[in-house]
mmCIF file of C-alpha atoms in Angstrom:
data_model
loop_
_atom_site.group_PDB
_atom_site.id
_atom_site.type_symbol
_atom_site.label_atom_id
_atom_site.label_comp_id
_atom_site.label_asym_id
_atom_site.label_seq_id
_atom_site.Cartn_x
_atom_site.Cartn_y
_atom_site.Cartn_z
ATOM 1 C CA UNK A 15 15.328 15.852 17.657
ATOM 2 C CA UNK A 16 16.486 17.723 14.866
ATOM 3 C CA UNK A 17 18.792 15.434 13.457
ATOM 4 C CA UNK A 18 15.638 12.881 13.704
ATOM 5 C CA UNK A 19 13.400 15.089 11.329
ATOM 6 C CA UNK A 20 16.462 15.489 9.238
ATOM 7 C CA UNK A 21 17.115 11.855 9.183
ATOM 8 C CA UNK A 22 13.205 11.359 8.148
ATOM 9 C CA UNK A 23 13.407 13.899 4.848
ATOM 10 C CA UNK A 24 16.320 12.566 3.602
ATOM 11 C CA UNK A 25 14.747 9.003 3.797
ATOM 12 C CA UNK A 26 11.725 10.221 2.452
ATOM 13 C CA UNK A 27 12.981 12.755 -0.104
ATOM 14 C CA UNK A 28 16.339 13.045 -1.030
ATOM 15 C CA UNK A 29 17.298 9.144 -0.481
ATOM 16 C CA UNK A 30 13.923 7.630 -1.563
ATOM 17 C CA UNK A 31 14.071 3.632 -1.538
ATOM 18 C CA UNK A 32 12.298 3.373 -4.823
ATOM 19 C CA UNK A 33 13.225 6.991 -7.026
ATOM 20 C CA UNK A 34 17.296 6.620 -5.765
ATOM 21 C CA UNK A 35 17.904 3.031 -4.556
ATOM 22 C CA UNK A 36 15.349 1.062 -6.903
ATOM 23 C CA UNK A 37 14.264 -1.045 -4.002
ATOM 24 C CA UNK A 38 11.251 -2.296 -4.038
ATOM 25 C CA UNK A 39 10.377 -1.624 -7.653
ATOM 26 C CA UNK A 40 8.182 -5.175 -7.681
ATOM 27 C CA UNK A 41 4.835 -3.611 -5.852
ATOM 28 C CA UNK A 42 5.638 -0.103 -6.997
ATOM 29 C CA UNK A 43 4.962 -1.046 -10.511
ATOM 30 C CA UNK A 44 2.523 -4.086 -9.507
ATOM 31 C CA UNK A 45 0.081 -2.130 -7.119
ATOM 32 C CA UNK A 46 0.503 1.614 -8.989
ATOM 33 C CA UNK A 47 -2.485 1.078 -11.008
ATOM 34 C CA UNK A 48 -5.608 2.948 -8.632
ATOM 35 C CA UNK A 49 -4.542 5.625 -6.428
ATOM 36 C CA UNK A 50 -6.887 3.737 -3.564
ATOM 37 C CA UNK A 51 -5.040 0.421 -3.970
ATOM 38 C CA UNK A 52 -1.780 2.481 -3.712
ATOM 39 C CA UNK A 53 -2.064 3.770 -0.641
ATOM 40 C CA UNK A 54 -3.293 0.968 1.051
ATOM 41 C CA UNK A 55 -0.046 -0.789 -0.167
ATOM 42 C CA UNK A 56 1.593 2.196 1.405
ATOM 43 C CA UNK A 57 0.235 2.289 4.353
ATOM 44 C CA UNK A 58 0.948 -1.869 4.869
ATOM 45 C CA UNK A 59 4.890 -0.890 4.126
ATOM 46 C CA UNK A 60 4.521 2.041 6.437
ATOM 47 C CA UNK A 61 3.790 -0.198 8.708
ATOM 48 C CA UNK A 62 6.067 -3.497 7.993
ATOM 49 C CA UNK A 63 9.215 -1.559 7.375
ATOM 50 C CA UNK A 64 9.130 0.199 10.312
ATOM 51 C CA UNK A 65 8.445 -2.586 12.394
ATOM 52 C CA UNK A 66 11.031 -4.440 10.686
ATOM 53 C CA UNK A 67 13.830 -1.462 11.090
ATOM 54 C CA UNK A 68 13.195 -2.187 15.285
ATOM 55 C CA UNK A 69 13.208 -6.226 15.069
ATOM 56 C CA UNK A 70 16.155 -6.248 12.871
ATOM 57 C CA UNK A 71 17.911 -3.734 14.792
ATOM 58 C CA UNK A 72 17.467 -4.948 18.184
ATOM 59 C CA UNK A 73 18.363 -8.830 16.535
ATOM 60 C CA UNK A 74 21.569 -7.077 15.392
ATOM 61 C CA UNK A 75 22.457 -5.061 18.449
ATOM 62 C CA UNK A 76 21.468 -7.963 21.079
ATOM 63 C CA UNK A 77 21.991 -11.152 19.246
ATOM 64 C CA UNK A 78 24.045 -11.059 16.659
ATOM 65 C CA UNK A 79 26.952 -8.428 17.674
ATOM 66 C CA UNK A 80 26.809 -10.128 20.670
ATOM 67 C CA UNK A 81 27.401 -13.471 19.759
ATOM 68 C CA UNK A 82 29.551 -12.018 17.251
ATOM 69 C CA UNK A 83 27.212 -13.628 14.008
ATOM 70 C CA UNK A 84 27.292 -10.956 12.018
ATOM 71 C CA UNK A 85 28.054 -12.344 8.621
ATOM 72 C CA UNK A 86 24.358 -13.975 9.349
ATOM 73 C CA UNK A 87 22.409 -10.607 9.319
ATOM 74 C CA UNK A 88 20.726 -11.232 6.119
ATOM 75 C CA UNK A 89 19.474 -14.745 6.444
ATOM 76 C CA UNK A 90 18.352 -13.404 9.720
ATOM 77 C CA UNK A 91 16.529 -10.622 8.888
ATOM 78 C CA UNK A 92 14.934 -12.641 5.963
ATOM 79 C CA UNK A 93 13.476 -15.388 8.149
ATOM 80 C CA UNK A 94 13.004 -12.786 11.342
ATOM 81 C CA UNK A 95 11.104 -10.402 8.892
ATOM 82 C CA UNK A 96 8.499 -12.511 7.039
ATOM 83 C CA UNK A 97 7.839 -14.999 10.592
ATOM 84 C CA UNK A 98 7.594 -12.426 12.470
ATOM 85 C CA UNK A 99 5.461 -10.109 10.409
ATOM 86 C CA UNK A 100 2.852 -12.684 9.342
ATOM 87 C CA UNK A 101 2.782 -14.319 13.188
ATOM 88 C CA UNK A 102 2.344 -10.528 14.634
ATOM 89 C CA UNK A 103 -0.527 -9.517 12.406
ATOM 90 C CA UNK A 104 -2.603 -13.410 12.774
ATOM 91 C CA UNK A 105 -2.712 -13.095 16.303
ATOM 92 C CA UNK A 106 -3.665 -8.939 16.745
ATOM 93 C CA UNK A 107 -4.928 -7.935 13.433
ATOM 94 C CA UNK A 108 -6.644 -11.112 12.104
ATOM 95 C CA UNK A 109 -8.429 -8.078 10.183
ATOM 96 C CA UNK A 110 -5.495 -6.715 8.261
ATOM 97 C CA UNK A 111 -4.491 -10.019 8.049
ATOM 98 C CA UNK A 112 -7.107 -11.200 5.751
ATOM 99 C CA UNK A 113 -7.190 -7.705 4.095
ATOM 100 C CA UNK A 114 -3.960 -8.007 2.793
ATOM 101 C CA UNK A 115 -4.355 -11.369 1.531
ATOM 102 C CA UNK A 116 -1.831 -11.997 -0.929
ATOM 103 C CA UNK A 117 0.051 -8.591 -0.327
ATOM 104 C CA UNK A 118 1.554 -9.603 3.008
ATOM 105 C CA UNK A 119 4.367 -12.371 1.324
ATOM 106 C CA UNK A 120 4.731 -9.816 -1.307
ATOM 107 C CA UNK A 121 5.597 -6.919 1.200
ATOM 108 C CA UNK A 122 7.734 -9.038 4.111
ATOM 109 C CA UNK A 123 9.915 -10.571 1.214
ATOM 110 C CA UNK A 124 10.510 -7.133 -0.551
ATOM 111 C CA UNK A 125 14.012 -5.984 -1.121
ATOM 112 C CA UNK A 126 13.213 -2.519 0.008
ATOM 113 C CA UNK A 127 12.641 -4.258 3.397
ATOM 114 C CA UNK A 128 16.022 -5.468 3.433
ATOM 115 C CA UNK A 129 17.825 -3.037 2.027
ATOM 116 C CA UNK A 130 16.296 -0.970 4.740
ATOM 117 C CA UNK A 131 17.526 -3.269 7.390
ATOM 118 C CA UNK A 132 21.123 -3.597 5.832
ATOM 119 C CA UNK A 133 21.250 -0.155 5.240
ATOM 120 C CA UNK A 134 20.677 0.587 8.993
ATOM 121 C CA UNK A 135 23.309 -1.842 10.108
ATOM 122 C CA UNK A 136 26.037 -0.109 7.282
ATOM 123 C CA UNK A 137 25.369 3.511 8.325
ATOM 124 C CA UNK A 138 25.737 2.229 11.813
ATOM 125 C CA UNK A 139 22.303 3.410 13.188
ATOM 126 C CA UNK A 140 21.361 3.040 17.070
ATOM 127 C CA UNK A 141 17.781 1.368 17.525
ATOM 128 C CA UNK A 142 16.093 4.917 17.187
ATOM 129 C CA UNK A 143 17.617 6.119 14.722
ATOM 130 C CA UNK A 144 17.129 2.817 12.361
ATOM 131 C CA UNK A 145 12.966 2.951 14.213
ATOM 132 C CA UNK A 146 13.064 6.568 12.039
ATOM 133 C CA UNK A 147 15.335 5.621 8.770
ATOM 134 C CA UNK A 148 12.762 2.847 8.325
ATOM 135 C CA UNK A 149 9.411 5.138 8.879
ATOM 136 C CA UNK A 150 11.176 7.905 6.503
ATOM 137 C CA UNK A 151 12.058 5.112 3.987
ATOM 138 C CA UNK A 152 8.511 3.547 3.936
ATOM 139 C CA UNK A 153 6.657 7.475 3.810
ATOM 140 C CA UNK A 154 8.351 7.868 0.892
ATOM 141 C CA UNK A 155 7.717 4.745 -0.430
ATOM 142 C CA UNK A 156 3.947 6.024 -0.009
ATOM 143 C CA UNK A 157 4.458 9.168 -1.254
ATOM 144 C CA UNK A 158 6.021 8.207 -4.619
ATOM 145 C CA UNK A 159 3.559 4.724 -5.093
ATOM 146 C CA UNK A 160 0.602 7.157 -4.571
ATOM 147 C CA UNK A 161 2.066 9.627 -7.306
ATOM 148 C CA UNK A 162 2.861 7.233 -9.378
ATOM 149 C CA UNK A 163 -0.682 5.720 -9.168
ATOM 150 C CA UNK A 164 -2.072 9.089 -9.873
ATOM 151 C CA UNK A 165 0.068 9.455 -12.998
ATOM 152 C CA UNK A 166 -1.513 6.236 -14.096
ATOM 153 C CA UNK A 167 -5.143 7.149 -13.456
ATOM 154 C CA UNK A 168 -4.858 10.367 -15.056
ATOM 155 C CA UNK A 169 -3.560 8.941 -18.269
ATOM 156 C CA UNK A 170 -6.110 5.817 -17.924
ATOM 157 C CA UNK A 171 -9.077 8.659 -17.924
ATOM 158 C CA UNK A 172 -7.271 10.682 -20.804
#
């Protein structure tokens, strides 16, 4: 459990997707602008990346280790990423669905959900531990987006 929490802070913190690995810079900068707008971007990466991290790990683990395909993992997670994403939230969040409007392509085809994906595969991650990476990577996503858009208002009201 311990090594979990650790694994989440580091994500979140010390190895931050956008601040350390410039991942996902396209919606950071896009979306920054209101602190509201921010987190609601956030929240739908929150969301996406960490149900990515378990799709693309158990694809890895079960499919393509198996079947020894592994020099197909990004292609893979690419087209098992955005499909899956957009068919999941259609059928049991038509809601969110049509909230996020244009926001959903932009957030299933971002490199930070990749990279998050790879990255799991390289540091050799078991399903769990890539379910956690991916939440830790996407909070602090969140965290620095919402900072960033508070930065922004701030100066805008200046």
């Amino acid at each position: 459990m311990k090594e979990l929490i650790l694994l989440i802070i580091s994500a979140a913190i010390v190895n931050n997707v956008v601040l350390s690995q410039f991942l996902g810079l396209c919606p950071f900068l896009g979306v920054s602008k209101k602190v509201e707008t921010a987190g609601g971007m956030g929240a739908a990466v929150i969301f996406v990346i960490t149900i990515a991290s378990l799709v693309t790990s158990l694809i890895y683990k079960f499919i393509l280790a198996t079947l020894g395909l592994t020099y197909l993992q990004t292609i893979v997670f690419i087209a098992a990423l955005v499909q899956f994403v957009e068919m999941f939230l259609k059928k049991s969040m038509p809601a969110l669905y049509e909230s996020l409007g244009v926001y959903l392509p932009l957030i299933t085809t971002n490199c930070a959900v990749l990279g998050v994906a790879l990255n799991s595969v390289q540091y050799g991650y078991n399903i769990l531990q890539s379910v956690v990476y991916g939440f830790g990577i996407s909070v602090g996503f969140t965290i620095a987006i919402v900072i960033l858009a508070g930065i922004r208002e701030k100066m805008e009201y200046n």
